[in-house]
Coordinates of N, CA and C in Angstrom, one line a residue:
M1 N 28.3 23.0 44.5 CA 28.0 24.1 45.5 C 29.1 25.2 45.7
T2 N 30.5 25.0 44.8 CA 31.4 26.0 44.8 C 32.4 25.6 43.6
D3 N 33.0 26.7 43.0 CA 34.0 26.5 42.0 C 35.4 26.8 42.5
E4 N 35.5 27.7 43.4 CA 36.5 28.0 44.1 C 36.4 28.4 45.5
L5 N 37.1 27.8 46.6 CA 36.6 28.2 48.0 C 37.9 28.8 48.7
R6 N 37.6 30.1 49.6 CA 38.6 30.7 50.1 C 38.1 30.8 51.5
I7 N 39.1 30.6 52.6 CA 39.0 30.8 53.8 C 39.8 31.8 54.4
L8 N 39.3 32.9 55.1 CA 39.9 34.1 55.5 C 39.7 34.3 56.9
P9 N 40.8 34.1 57.6 CA 40.8 34.6 59.2 C 40.4 36.0 59.6
L10 N 39.6 36.2 60.6 CA 39.4 37.7 61.1 C 40.2 37.8 62.3
R11 N 41.2 38.7 61.9 CA 42.2 38.9 63.0 C 42.0 40.4 63.7
G12 N 42.7 40.4 64.8 CA 42.4 41.8 65.4 C 41.3 42.0 66.3
I13 N 40.7 40.9 66.6 CA 39.5 41.0 67.6 C 39.9 40.9 68.6
P14 N 39.4 41.9 69.5 CA 39.9 42.0 71.0 C 39.5 41.1 72.0
E15 N 39.9 40.9 73.3 CA 39.0 40.1 74.1 C 37.7 40.7 74.2
L16 N 36.8 39.6 74.2 CA 35.3 40.0 74.1 C 34.8 40.0 75.6
E17 N 33.7 41.1 75.8 CA 33.0 41.2 77.2 C 31.7 41.3 76.9
E18 N 31.0 41.2 77.8 CA 29.2 40.6 77.9 C 28.9 42.2 77.3
G19 N 28.0 42.1 76.3 CA 27.3 43.3 76.1 C 28.0 44.1 74.6
D20 N 29.4 43.6 74.4 CA 30.0 43.8 73.2 C 29.2 43.9 71.7
D21 N 29.3 45.0 71.1 CA 28.7 44.9 69.7 C 29.6 43.9 68.9
L22 N 29.2 42.6 68.9 CA 29.9 41.7 67.9 C 29.9 41.9 66.5
A23 N 28.8 42.2 66.0 CA 28.6 42.7 64.5 C 29.6 43.8 64.2
A24 N 29.8 44.5 64.9 CA 30.5 45.7 64.7 C 32.1 45.2 64.7
L25 N 32.4 44.5 65.7 CA 33.9 44.2 65.9 C 34.1 43.5 64.8
L26 N 33.2 42.4 64.3 CA 33.5 41.6 63.1 C 33.5 42.2 61.9
G27 N 32.5 43.1 61.8 CA 32.8 44.0 60.4 C 34.1 44.9 60.3
E28 N 34.4 45.4 61.5 CA 35.8 45.9 61.4 C 36.9 44.9 60.9
A29 N 37.0 43.8 61.6 CA 37.9 42.9 61.3 C 37.8 42.2 59.8
A30 N 36.7 42.4 59.4 CA 36.6 41.9 57.9 C 36.8 42.9 56.8
A31 N 36.7 44.3 57.4 CA 37.0 45.2 56.7 C 38.9 45.1 56.4
Q32 N 39.5 44.7 57.3 CA 41.1 44.6 57.1 C 41.2 43.3 56.2
A33 N 40.3 42.5 56.0 CA 40.4 41.7 55.0 C 39.8 41.6 53.7
G34 N 39.2 43.0 53.5 CA 38.6 43.3 52.3 C 37.3 43.3 52.3
G35 N 36.5 43.1 53.5 CA 35.1 43.2 53.9 C 34.4 42.0 53.2
F36 N 33.1 42.1 53.9 CA 32.4 40.9 53.8 C 31.8 41.2 52.3
Q37 N 31.2 39.9 51.6 CA 30.7 40.0 50.2 C 29.5 39.1 50.5
N38 N 28.5 39.4 49.7 CA 27.1 38.9 49.6 C 27.5 37.2 49.6
D39 N 26.8 36.5 50.3 CA 26.8 35.0 50.2 C 28.3 34.3 51.1
D40 N 28.9 35.3 51.5 CA 29.7 34.6 52.4 C 29.3 34.2 53.5
V41 N 30.1 32.8 54.2 CA 29.6 32.5 55.5 C 30.6 32.8 56.5
L42 N 30.0 33.4 57.6 CA 30.9 33.8 58.4 C 30.7 32.7 59.8
V43 N 31.8 32.4 60.0 CA 31.8 31.1 60.9 C 32.5 31.9 62.3
V44 N 31.9 31.8 63.4 CA 32.2 32.5 64.5 C 32.1 31.4 65.7
A45 N 33.4 31.7 66.4 CA 33.6 30.4 67.6 C 32.5 30.7 68.8
Q46 N 32.0 29.5 69.3 CA 30.9 29.6 70.2 C 31.5 30.5 71.4
K47 N 32.8 30.5 71.7 CA 33.0 31.1 73.0 C 32.8 32.6 72.7
A48 N 33.2 33.1 71.5 CA 32.8 34.6 71.2 C 31.7 34.9 71.4
I49 N 30.3 34.0 71.1 CA 28.9 34.3 71.2 C 28.7 34.2 72.9
S50 N 29.2 33.3 73.2 CA 28.9 32.9 74.9 C 29.3 34.2 75.4
K51 N 30.7 34.8 75.3 CA 31.2 35.9 76.0 C 30.4 37.2 75.9
V52 N 29.8 37.3 74.7 CA 29.3 38.8 74.7 C 27.7 38.7 75.0
E53 N 27.3 37.2 75.3 CA 26.0 36.9 75.7 C 25.9 36.7 77.4
G54 N 27.1 36.7 78.0 CA 27.2 36.6 79.3 C 27.3 35.5 79.7
R55 N 27.8 34.4 79.1 CA 27.6 33.1 79.3 C 28.9 32.4 79.9
V56 N 29.3 33.0 81.0 CA 30.6 32.8 81.6 C 30.2 32.6 83.1
V57 N 30.9 31.7 83.8 CA 30.5 31.4 85.1 C 31.9 31.5 86.0
D58 N 31.6 32.5 86.9 CA 32.7 32.1 88.0 C 32.6 31.1 89.2
L59 N 33.5 30.5 89.2 CA 33.5 29.2 90.2 C 33.5 29.6 91.6
A60 N 33.9 31.0 91.9 CA 33.7 31.3 93.2 C 32.3 31.3 93.9
G61 N 31.4 31.4 92.8 CA 29.6 31.2 93.6 C 29.2 29.9 93.4
I62 N 29.8 28.9 93.2 CA 29.6 27.6 92.9 C 29.9 26.7 94.0
E63 N 28.7 26.3 94.6 CA 28.6 25.1 95.8 C 28.5 23.8 95.1
P64 N 29.4 23.1 95.1 CA 29.2 21.4 94.3 C 28.4 20.6 95.2
S65 N 27.6 19.8 94.4 CA 26.6 19.0 95.2 C 27.5 17.7 95.5
D66 N 26.8 16.7 96.0 CA 27.4 15.5 96.5 C 27.9 14.7 95.1
R67 N 26.9 14.6 94.1 CA 27.0 14.2 92.9 C 28.1 14.7 92.0
A68 N 28.6 15.9 92.1 CA 29.7 16.4 91.7 C 31.0 16.3 92.2
R69 N 30.8 16.1 93.7 CA 32.1 15.7 94.3 C 32.2 14.1 93.8
E70 N 31.5 13.3 93.7 CA 31.4 11.9 93.3 C 32.3 11.9 92.1
L71 N 31.7 12.8 91.1 CA 32.4 12.4 89.7 C 33.5 13.4 89.6
A72 N 34.0 14.2 90.4 CA 35.0 15.1 90.3 C 36.5 14.4 90.2
G73 N 36.5 13.3 91.2 CA 37.8 12.6 91.3 C 38.6 13.4 92.0
D74 N 39.9 13.8 91.4 CA 41.0 14.6 92.3 C 41.0 15.9 91.3
T75 N 39.7 16.4 90.7 CA 39.5 17.8 90.1 C 38.5 18.6 90.7
D76 N 38.5 19.8 90.4 CA 37.6 20.8 91.2 C 36.0 20.2 91.0
P77 N 35.4 19.9 92.2 CA 34.1 19.7 92.1 C 33.3 20.7 91.6
R78 N 33.6 21.9 91.6 CA 32.8 23.1 91.4 C 32.5 23.0 89.6
R79 N 33.6 22.6 88.9 CA 33.7 22.5 87.6 C 32.3 21.5 87.2
I80 N 32.5 20.5 87.8 CA 31.6 19.3 87.8 C 30.0 19.7 87.9
E81 N 30.1 20.5 89.1 CA 28.6 20.9 89.4 C 28.2 21.9 88.1
V82 N 29.0 22.7 87.5 CA 28.4 23.3 86.4 C 28.1 22.7 85.3
I83 N 28.7 21.7 85.1 CA 28.3 20.7 83.9 C 27.3 20.1 84.3
L84 N 26.9 19.5 85.5 CA 25.6 19.0 85.7 C 24.5 19.8 85.5
R85 N 24.6 21.2 85.9 CA 23.6 22.1 85.9 C 23.2 22.3 84.3
E86 N 24.2 22.2 83.6 CA 24.3 22.3 81.9 C 23.6 21.3 81.3
A87 N 23.6 19.9 82.0 CA 23.3 18.6 81.3 C 21.6 18.5 81.3
R88 N 21.3 18.1 80.4 CA 19.9 17.3 80.5 C 20.0 15.8 81.1
E89 N 21.2 15.3 80.5 CA 21.2 14.0 81.1 C 22.8 13.7 80.8
V90 N 23.3 13.0 82.1 CA 24.6 12.4 82.0 C 24.6 11.1 81.4
L91 N 25.1 10.8 80.3 CA 25.2 9.6 79.5 C 26.2 8.5 79.9
R92 N 27.5 9.1 80.2 CA 28.4 8.1 80.5 C 29.3 9.0 81.4
A93 N 30.0 8.5 82.5 CA 30.9 9.3 83.4 C 32.0 8.3 83.8
R94 N 33.3 8.8 83.8 CA 34.4 8.0 84.4 C 35.3 9.1 84.9
P95 N 35.1 9.4 86.2 CA 35.6 10.5 86.8 C 36.9 10.9 86.3
P96 N 37.4 12.0 86.2 CA 36.2 13.2 86.0 C 35.9 13.3 84.8
L97 N 35.8 12.5 83.9 CA 35.2 12.7 82.4 C 33.8 12.4 82.7
V98 N 33.1 13.4 81.9 CA 31.6 13.3 81.8 C 31.1 13.7 80.2
I99 N 30.3 12.7 79.9 CA 29.4 12.8 78.6 C 28.4 13.1 78.7
A100 N 27.7 14.0 78.2 CA 26.2 14.4 78.7 C 25.5 15.0 77.4
E101 N 24.3 15.1 77.5 CA 23.3 15.5 76.5 C 23.1 16.9 77.1
T102 N 23.2 17.7 76.3 CA 22.8 19.3 76.9 C 21.3 19.4 76.4
R103 N 20.8 20.6 77.1 CA 19.4 21.2 76.9 C 19.2 21.1 75.4
H104 N 20.1 21.5 74.7 CA 19.9 21.7 73.1 C 19.8 20.5 72.2
G105 N 20.4 19.3 73.0 CA 20.3 18.0 72.3 C 21.8 17.8 71.8
F106 N 22.7 18.6 72.2 CA 24.1 17.8 71.6 C 24.4 16.9 72.5
V107 N 25.2 15.9 72.2 CA 26.0 15.0 73.1 C 27.3 15.3 72.9
C108 N 28.1 15.5 74.1 CA 29.5 16.1 74.0 C 30.1 15.9 75.5
A109 N 31.2 16.2 75.5 CA 32.1 16.0 76.9 C 31.7 17.3 77.6
S110 N 31.4 17.1 79.0 CA 31.5 18.5 79.8 C 30.1 19.2 79.3
A111 N 29.2 18.8 78.8 CA 28.0 19.5 78.1 C 28.5 20.5 77.8
G112 N 29.4 20.6 77.1 CA 30.0 21.8 76.1 C 30.7 23.0 77.4
V113 N 30.8 22.8 78.6 CA 31.5 23.6 79.5 C 32.7 23.6 79.5
D114 N 33.6 24.8 79.3 CA 35.0 24.9 78.9 C 35.8 25.8 79.7
A115 N 37.2 25.4 80.0 CA 37.9 26.6 80.8 C 38.8 27.2 79.9
S116 N 39.1 26.6 78.8 CA 40.0 27.1 77.7 C 39.5 28.4 77.0
N117 N 40.5 29.4 76.8 CA 40.1 30.6 76.3 C 38.9 31.3 77.1
A118 N 39.0 31.3 78.4 CA 37.8 31.7 79.2 C 38.4 33.1 79.7
K119 N 37.6 33.5 80.7 CA 38.0 34.8 81.1 C 39.1 35.0 82.5
G120 N 39.6 34.0 82.7 CA 40.5 33.9 83.5 C 40.6 32.5 84.6
P121 N 41.5 32.5 85.6 CA 41.4 31.3 86.4 C 39.8 31.3 87.0
D122 N 39.5 30.2 87.2 CA 38.3 29.6 88.1 C 37.1 30.2 87.3
T123 N 37.0 30.4 85.9 CA 36.0 31.0 85.3 C 35.8 29.7 84.1
L124 N 34.5 29.7 83.8 CA 34.1 28.6 82.7 C 33.4 29.4 81.5
V125 N 33.2 28.8 80.6 CA 32.5 29.3 79.4 C 31.2 28.1 79.1
L126 N 29.9 28.6 79.0 CA 29.1 27.8 78.9 C 28.6 28.1 77.3
L127 N 27.8 27.1 76.8 CA 27.3 27.1 75.3 C 26.2 28.2 75.3
P128 N 26.2 29.0 74.3 CA 24.9 29.7 74.2 C 23.8 29.4 74.5
V129 N 22.6 30.2 74.9 CA 21.2 29.3 75.3 C 20.4 28.8 74.2
D130 N 20.8 29.3 73.2 CA 20.2 29.0 71.7 C 20.9 29.3 70.5
P131 N 22.2 28.5 70.1 CA 22.8 29.0 69.2 C 22.2 29.4 68.0
D132 N 21.2 28.7 67.4 CA 20.4 29.3 66.1 C 20.2 30.9 66.5
A133 N 19.4 31.0 67.6 CA 18.9 32.6 67.7 C 20.0 33.3 67.7
S134 N 21.2 32.8 68.3 CA 22.6 33.8 68.4 C 23.0 34.0 66.9
A135 N 23.0 32.9 66.2 CA 23.5 33.2 64.7 C 22.5 33.8 63.8
A136 N 21.1 33.7 64.2 CA 20.3 34.6 63.2 C 20.4 36.2 63.5
A137 N 20.5 36.3 65.0 CA 20.6 37.7 65.4 C 22.1 38.3 64.9
L138 N 23.1 37.7 64.8 CA 24.3 38.2 64.2 C 24.3 38.5 62.9
R139 N 23.6 37.6 62.2 CA 23.2 37.9 60.8 C 22.5 39.1 60.2
D140 N 21.3 39.2 61.1 CA 20.7 40.3 60.9 C 21.3 41.9 61.5
A141 N 22.3 41.6 62.4 CA 23.0 42.7 62.9 C 23.9 43.3 61.5
V142 N 24.6 42.1 61.0 CA 25.4 42.4 60.0 C 24.8 42.9 58.7
H143 N 23.4 42.5 58.5 CA 22.9 43.1 57.3 C 22.3 44.6 57.7
R144 N 22.0 44.9 59.0 CA 21.5 46.3 59.2 C 22.7 47.3 59.2
R145 N 23.9 46.7 59.6 CA 24.9 47.7 59.6 C 25.5 47.7 58.1
L146 N 25.8 46.6 57.3 CA 26.3 46.7 56.0 C 25.6 46.5 55.0
G147 N 24.5 46.1 54.9 CA 23.5 45.9 54.0 C 24.0 44.5 53.2
I148 N 24.7 43.8 53.7 CA 25.4 42.5 53.1 C 24.4 41.3 53.6
E149 N 24.2 40.4 52.7 CA 23.6 39.1 52.8 C 24.6 37.9 53.1
I150 N 24.7 37.5 54.3 CA 25.9 36.4 54.8 C 24.9 35.3 55.5
G151 N 25.7 34.2 55.5 CA 25.4 33.3 56.3 C 26.3 33.0 57.6
V152 N 25.5 32.4 58.7 CA 26.3 32.4 59.9 C 26.5 31.2 60.4
V153 N 27.5 30.7 61.0 CA 27.7 29.4 61.5 C 28.4 29.7 63.0
V154 N 27.8 29.4 63.9 CA 28.5 29.3 65.3 C 28.9 27.9 65.6
S155 N 30.3 27.9 65.8 CA 31.1 26.5 65.7 C 31.7 26.3 66.9
D156 N 31.9 25.0 67.2 CA 32.3 24.5 68.5 C 33.2 23.1 68.3
S157 N 34.1 23.1 69.1 CA 34.8 21.5 68.9 C 34.2 20.4 69.6
F158 N 34.1 19.4 68.9 CA 33.4 18.2 69.3 C 34.2 17.0 69.1
G159 N 34.4 15.9 69.9 CA 35.0 14.7 69.8 C 34.0 14.0 68.7
R160 N 34.6 12.8 68.4 CA 33.7 11.9 67.5 C 33.8 10.5 68.2
A161 N 32.6 9.8 68.0 CA 32.7 8.0 68.7 C 33.9 7.6 67.9
W162 N 34.7 6.8 68.7 CA 35.6 5.9 68.1 C 36.8 6.6 67.1
R163 N 37.0 8.0 67.4 CA 38.2 8.4 66.6 C 38.7 9.5 67.5
R164 N 40.1 9.5 67.5 CA 40.6 10.6 68.1 C 40.7 12.0 67.7
G165 N 41.0 12.9 68.8 CA 40.8 14.3 68.3 C 39.5 14.8 68.4
T166 N 39.5 16.4 68.0 CA 38.1 16.7 67.9 C 38.2 17.5 66.5
T167 N 37.1 17.8 66.1 CA 37.0 18.9 64.9 C 35.7 19.6 65.1
D168 N 35.5 21.0 64.5 CA 34.6 21.8 64.8 C 33.3 21.5 64.2
V169 N 32.4 21.5 64.9 CA 31.0 21.4 64.2 C 30.1 22.9 64.2
A170 N 28.8 22.8 63.7 CA 28.0 23.8 63.7 C 27.1 23.6 64.7
L171 N 26.9 24.6 65.8 CA 26.0 24.5 66.8 C 24.6 25.4 66.3
G172 N 25.2 26.6 65.8 CA 24.1 27.4 65.3 C 24.5 27.8 63.9
V173 N 23.0 27.8 63.0 CA 23.1 28.3 61.8 C 22.1 29.1 61.3
A174 N 22.4 30.1 60.4 CA 21.4 31.1 59.8 C 22.0 31.3 58.4
G175 N 20.9 31.4 57.6 CA 21.0 32.0 56.4 C 21.6 31.1 55.1
I176 N 21.9 29.9 55.5 CA 22.4 28.7 55.0 C 21.6 27.5 54.7
A177 N 21.7 26.5 54.1 CA 21.3 25.1 54.5 C 22.3 24.6 55.6
A178 N 21.8 23.7 56.4 CA 22.8 23.2 57.4 C 23.1 21.8 56.8
I179 N 22.0 21.0 56.1 CA 22.3 19.6 55.7 C 21.8 19.8 53.9
V180 N 22.4 19.2 53.1 CA 22.3 18.8 51.9 C 21.8 17.5 51.6
D181 N 20.6 17.4 51.2 CA 20.4 16.0 50.9 C 20.0 15.6 49.6
L182 N 21.1 14.6 49.2 CA 21.3 14.1 48.0 C 20.4 12.8 47.6
A183 N 19.5 12.5 48.3 CA 18.6 11.8 47.9 C 17.6 11.9 46.5
G184 N 17.9 10.9 45.5 CA 17.3 11.0 44.3 C 18.4 11.3 43.3
Q185 N 19.4 11.9 43.8 CA 20.8 12.2 42.6 C 21.2 11.0 42.4
R186 N 22.1 11.1 41.2 CA 22.5 9.8 40.8 C 24.3 10.3 40.9
D187 N 25.1 9.1 41.1 CA 26.5 9.5 41.3 C 27.1 9.3 39.7
A188 N 28.6 9.4 39.7 CA 29.2 9.4 38.6 C 29.1 8.2 37.8
L189 N 28.5 7.2 38.3 CA 28.2 5.7 37.6 C 26.5 5.4 37.3
G190 N 25.9 6.5 38.0 CA 24.6 6.3 37.4 C 23.5 6.0 38.6
Y191 N 24.5 5.4 39.8 CA 23.6 4.9 40.8 C 22.8 5.9 41.6
E192 N 21.8 5.6 41.6 CA 20.9 6.6 42.4 C 20.9 6.6 44.0
L193 N 21.1 7.6 44.6 CA 21.3 7.8 45.9 C 20.2 7.9 46.8
H194 N 20.0 7.0 47.7 CA 18.9 6.9 48.3 C 18.9 7.6 50.0
A195 N 20.0 7.7 50.6 CA 20.0 8.1 51.9 C 21.2 8.8 52.2
T196 N 21.6 9.7 51.5 CA 22.9 10.2 51.7 C 22.5 11.7 51.9
E197 N 22.8 12.4 53.1 CA 22.8 13.7 53.7 C 24.1 14.2 53.8
I198 N 24.5 15.3 53.4 CA 25.8 15.9 53.7 C 25.6 17.0 54.7
A199 N 26.6 16.9 55.7 CA 26.3 18.0 56.9 C 27.1 19.1 56.8
V200 N 26.6 20.0 55.6 CA 27.7 20.8 55.1 C 28.0 22.0 56.2
A201 N 27.2 22.4 57.1 CA 27.4 23.3 57.9 C 28.5 22.9 59.1
D202 N 28.3 21.6 59.2 CA 29.6 20.9 59.9 C 31.0 21.3 59.0
E203 N 30.6 20.8 58.0 CA 32.0 20.9 57.0 C 32.6 22.3 57.0
I204 N 31.8 23.1 57.0 CA 32.0 24.8 56.9 C 32.9 25.0 58.3
A205 N 32.2 24.5 59.4 CA 32.7 24.9 60.6 C 34.2 24.2 60.6
S206 N 34.3 23.0 60.3 CA 35.7 22.4 60.4 C 36.7 23.2 59.5
A207 N 36.2 23.6 58.2 CA 37.3 24.2 57.1 C 37.9 25.6 58.1
A208 N 36.8 26.2 58.4 CA 37.1 27.5 59.2 C 38.2 27.4 60.1
Q209 N 37.9 26.1 61.0 CA 38.9 26.0 62.1 C 40.4 25.7 61.8
L210 N 40.3 25.4 60.5 CA 41.8 25.3 60.0 C 42.6 26.6 60.1
V211 N 42.1 27.8 59.9 CA 42.5 29.3 60.0 C 42.4 29.7 61.3
M212 N 41.2 29.4 62.1 CA 41.2 30.1 63.4 C 42.0 29.5 64.6
G213 N 42.2 28.2 64.6 CA 43.0 27.7 65.4 C 42.5 27.5 66.8
K214 N 43.2 27.2 67.9 CA 42.8 27.0 69.1 C 43.4 27.8 70.3
S215 N 44.5 28.2 69.7 CA 45.3 29.2 70.8 C 46.1 30.4 70.0
D216 N 45.6 30.6 68.7 CA 45.8 31.9 67.9 C 45.1 33.3 68.2
G217 N 43.9 33.2 69.1 CA 43.1 34.3 69.3 C 42.3 34.8 68.1
I218 N 41.9 34.1 67.2 CA 41.2 34.4 66.0 C 39.8 33.6 66.4
P219 N 38.9 34.3 66.6 CA 37.6 33.6 67.0 C 36.6 33.7 65.9
A220 N 36.7 34.0 64.6 CA 35.9 34.0 63.5 C 36.8 34.1 62.1
A221 N 36.0 33.5 60.9 CA 36.6 33.5 59.8 C 35.6 33.5 58.9
I222 N 35.9 34.1 57.5 CA 34.9 33.9 56.2 C 35.1 32.8 55.5
V223 N 34.1 32.1 55.2 CA 34.4 31.3 54.3 C 33.6 31.7 53.0
R224 N 34.3 31.7 51.8 CA 34.0 32.3 50.7 C 33.7 31.3 49.4
G225 N 33.0 31.5 48.7 CA 32.9 30.7 47.3 C 31.8 29.5 47.5
L226 N 31.0 29.6 48.4 CA 29.9 28.6 48.6 C 28.5 29.3 47.9
R227 N 27.8 28.3 47.8 CA 26.4 28.7 47.1 C 25.3 27.8 47.8
L228 N 25.0 28.4 49.1 CA 24.3 27.3 50.0 C 22.9 28.1 50.5
H229 N 22.3 28.6 49.7 CA 21.3 29.5 50.2 C 20.1 28.6 50.9
G230 N 19.6 28.9 52.1 CA 18.6 28.1 52.6 C 18.3 28.6 53.7
E231 N 17.4 28.0 54.6 CA 17.2 28.5 56.1 C 17.4 27.4 57.1
G232 N 18.7 26.8 56.9 CA 18.9 25.8 57.9 C 19.2 26.3 59.5
R233 N 19.2 25.3 60.2 CA 19.4 25.6 61.6 C 20.2 24.5 62.3
G234 N 21.1 25.0 63.1 CA 22.0 23.8 63.6 C 20.9 22.5 64.1
S235 N 19.9 22.8 64.7 CA 19.2 21.8 65.4 C 18.8 21.0 64.3
D236 N 18.8 21.2 62.9 CA 18.7 20.2 61.9 C 19.7 19.2 61.9
L237 N 20.6 19.4 62.4 CA 21.9 18.4 62.5 C 21.7 17.3 63.5
L238 N 20.9 17.6 64.4 CA 20.7 16.5 65.5 C 19.8 15.4 65.1
M239 N 20.2 14.1 65.4 CA 19.7 12.9 65.2 C 18.6 12.7 66.1
P240 N 17.2 12.8 65.7 CA 16.0 12.6 66.7 C 16.4 11.3 67.3
R241 N 15.7 11.2 68.5 CA 16.0 10.1 69.6 C 15.2 8.9 69.0
E242 N 14.4 9.0 68.2 CA 13.3 7.9 67.8 C 14.3 7.2 66.6
R243 N 15.3 7.8 66.1 CA 16.0 7.2 64.9 C 17.1 6.6 65.7
D244 N 17.5 6.9 66.8 CA 18.8 6.3 67.4 C 18.8 4.9 67.5
L245 N 19.6 4.0 66.8 CA 19.6 2.8 66.8 C 20.2 2.2 68.1
F246 N 20.9 2.7 68.9 CA 21.5 2.4 69.6 C 20.9 2.5 71.3
R247 N 19.7 3.2 71.3 CA 18.4 3.2 72.4 C 17.6 2.0 72.3

């Protein structure tokens, strides 16, 4: 897939507002890093997408339900109410921790609702309505503006079962494969692989996070050197429920 990999942070992007031209801002930031190249993969933090798409909630307008008050413990029940509204199903709860499945099919803490890097006190950032559509729209906008063919990954931080810490994963994908299926190929010893799928979009998101950070104000990065042409989607990375062995 690559001979040499480079990861370039895109610095100097201002605080984003609803309706901002994200493609233009990212193009300007990329120019400071030498510009986009064909086959680059642009990784953009979900919160950048959500802010320009208006997916920010002010808690002042939220009235918590009885269920939200029950799950809030000693925290703000309005935040729990927003989580419940974003969740398709609450899978586990230990007040105030809520693990939920979102309408997209993601299983994550707080249904992806987050107060960090939001728009100020008492505001929350929600996941994009359709991360794959967001990725595709951004890819198309960059191509119209610059004539460059790139891939796009919309990333967010997720926890992992039975492991400490978070790592970034791909919520939305456009212009690249999301999964590389190695079934039928042989390893270095000649063993034929039967059920090996590589979540390359998740790996790209995690690699980009190394230069983006959580508190550095860098919402995007270029991953350069990959050859992953394809029409993958973030939804490709979701395990269908009928294959969930624990249900």
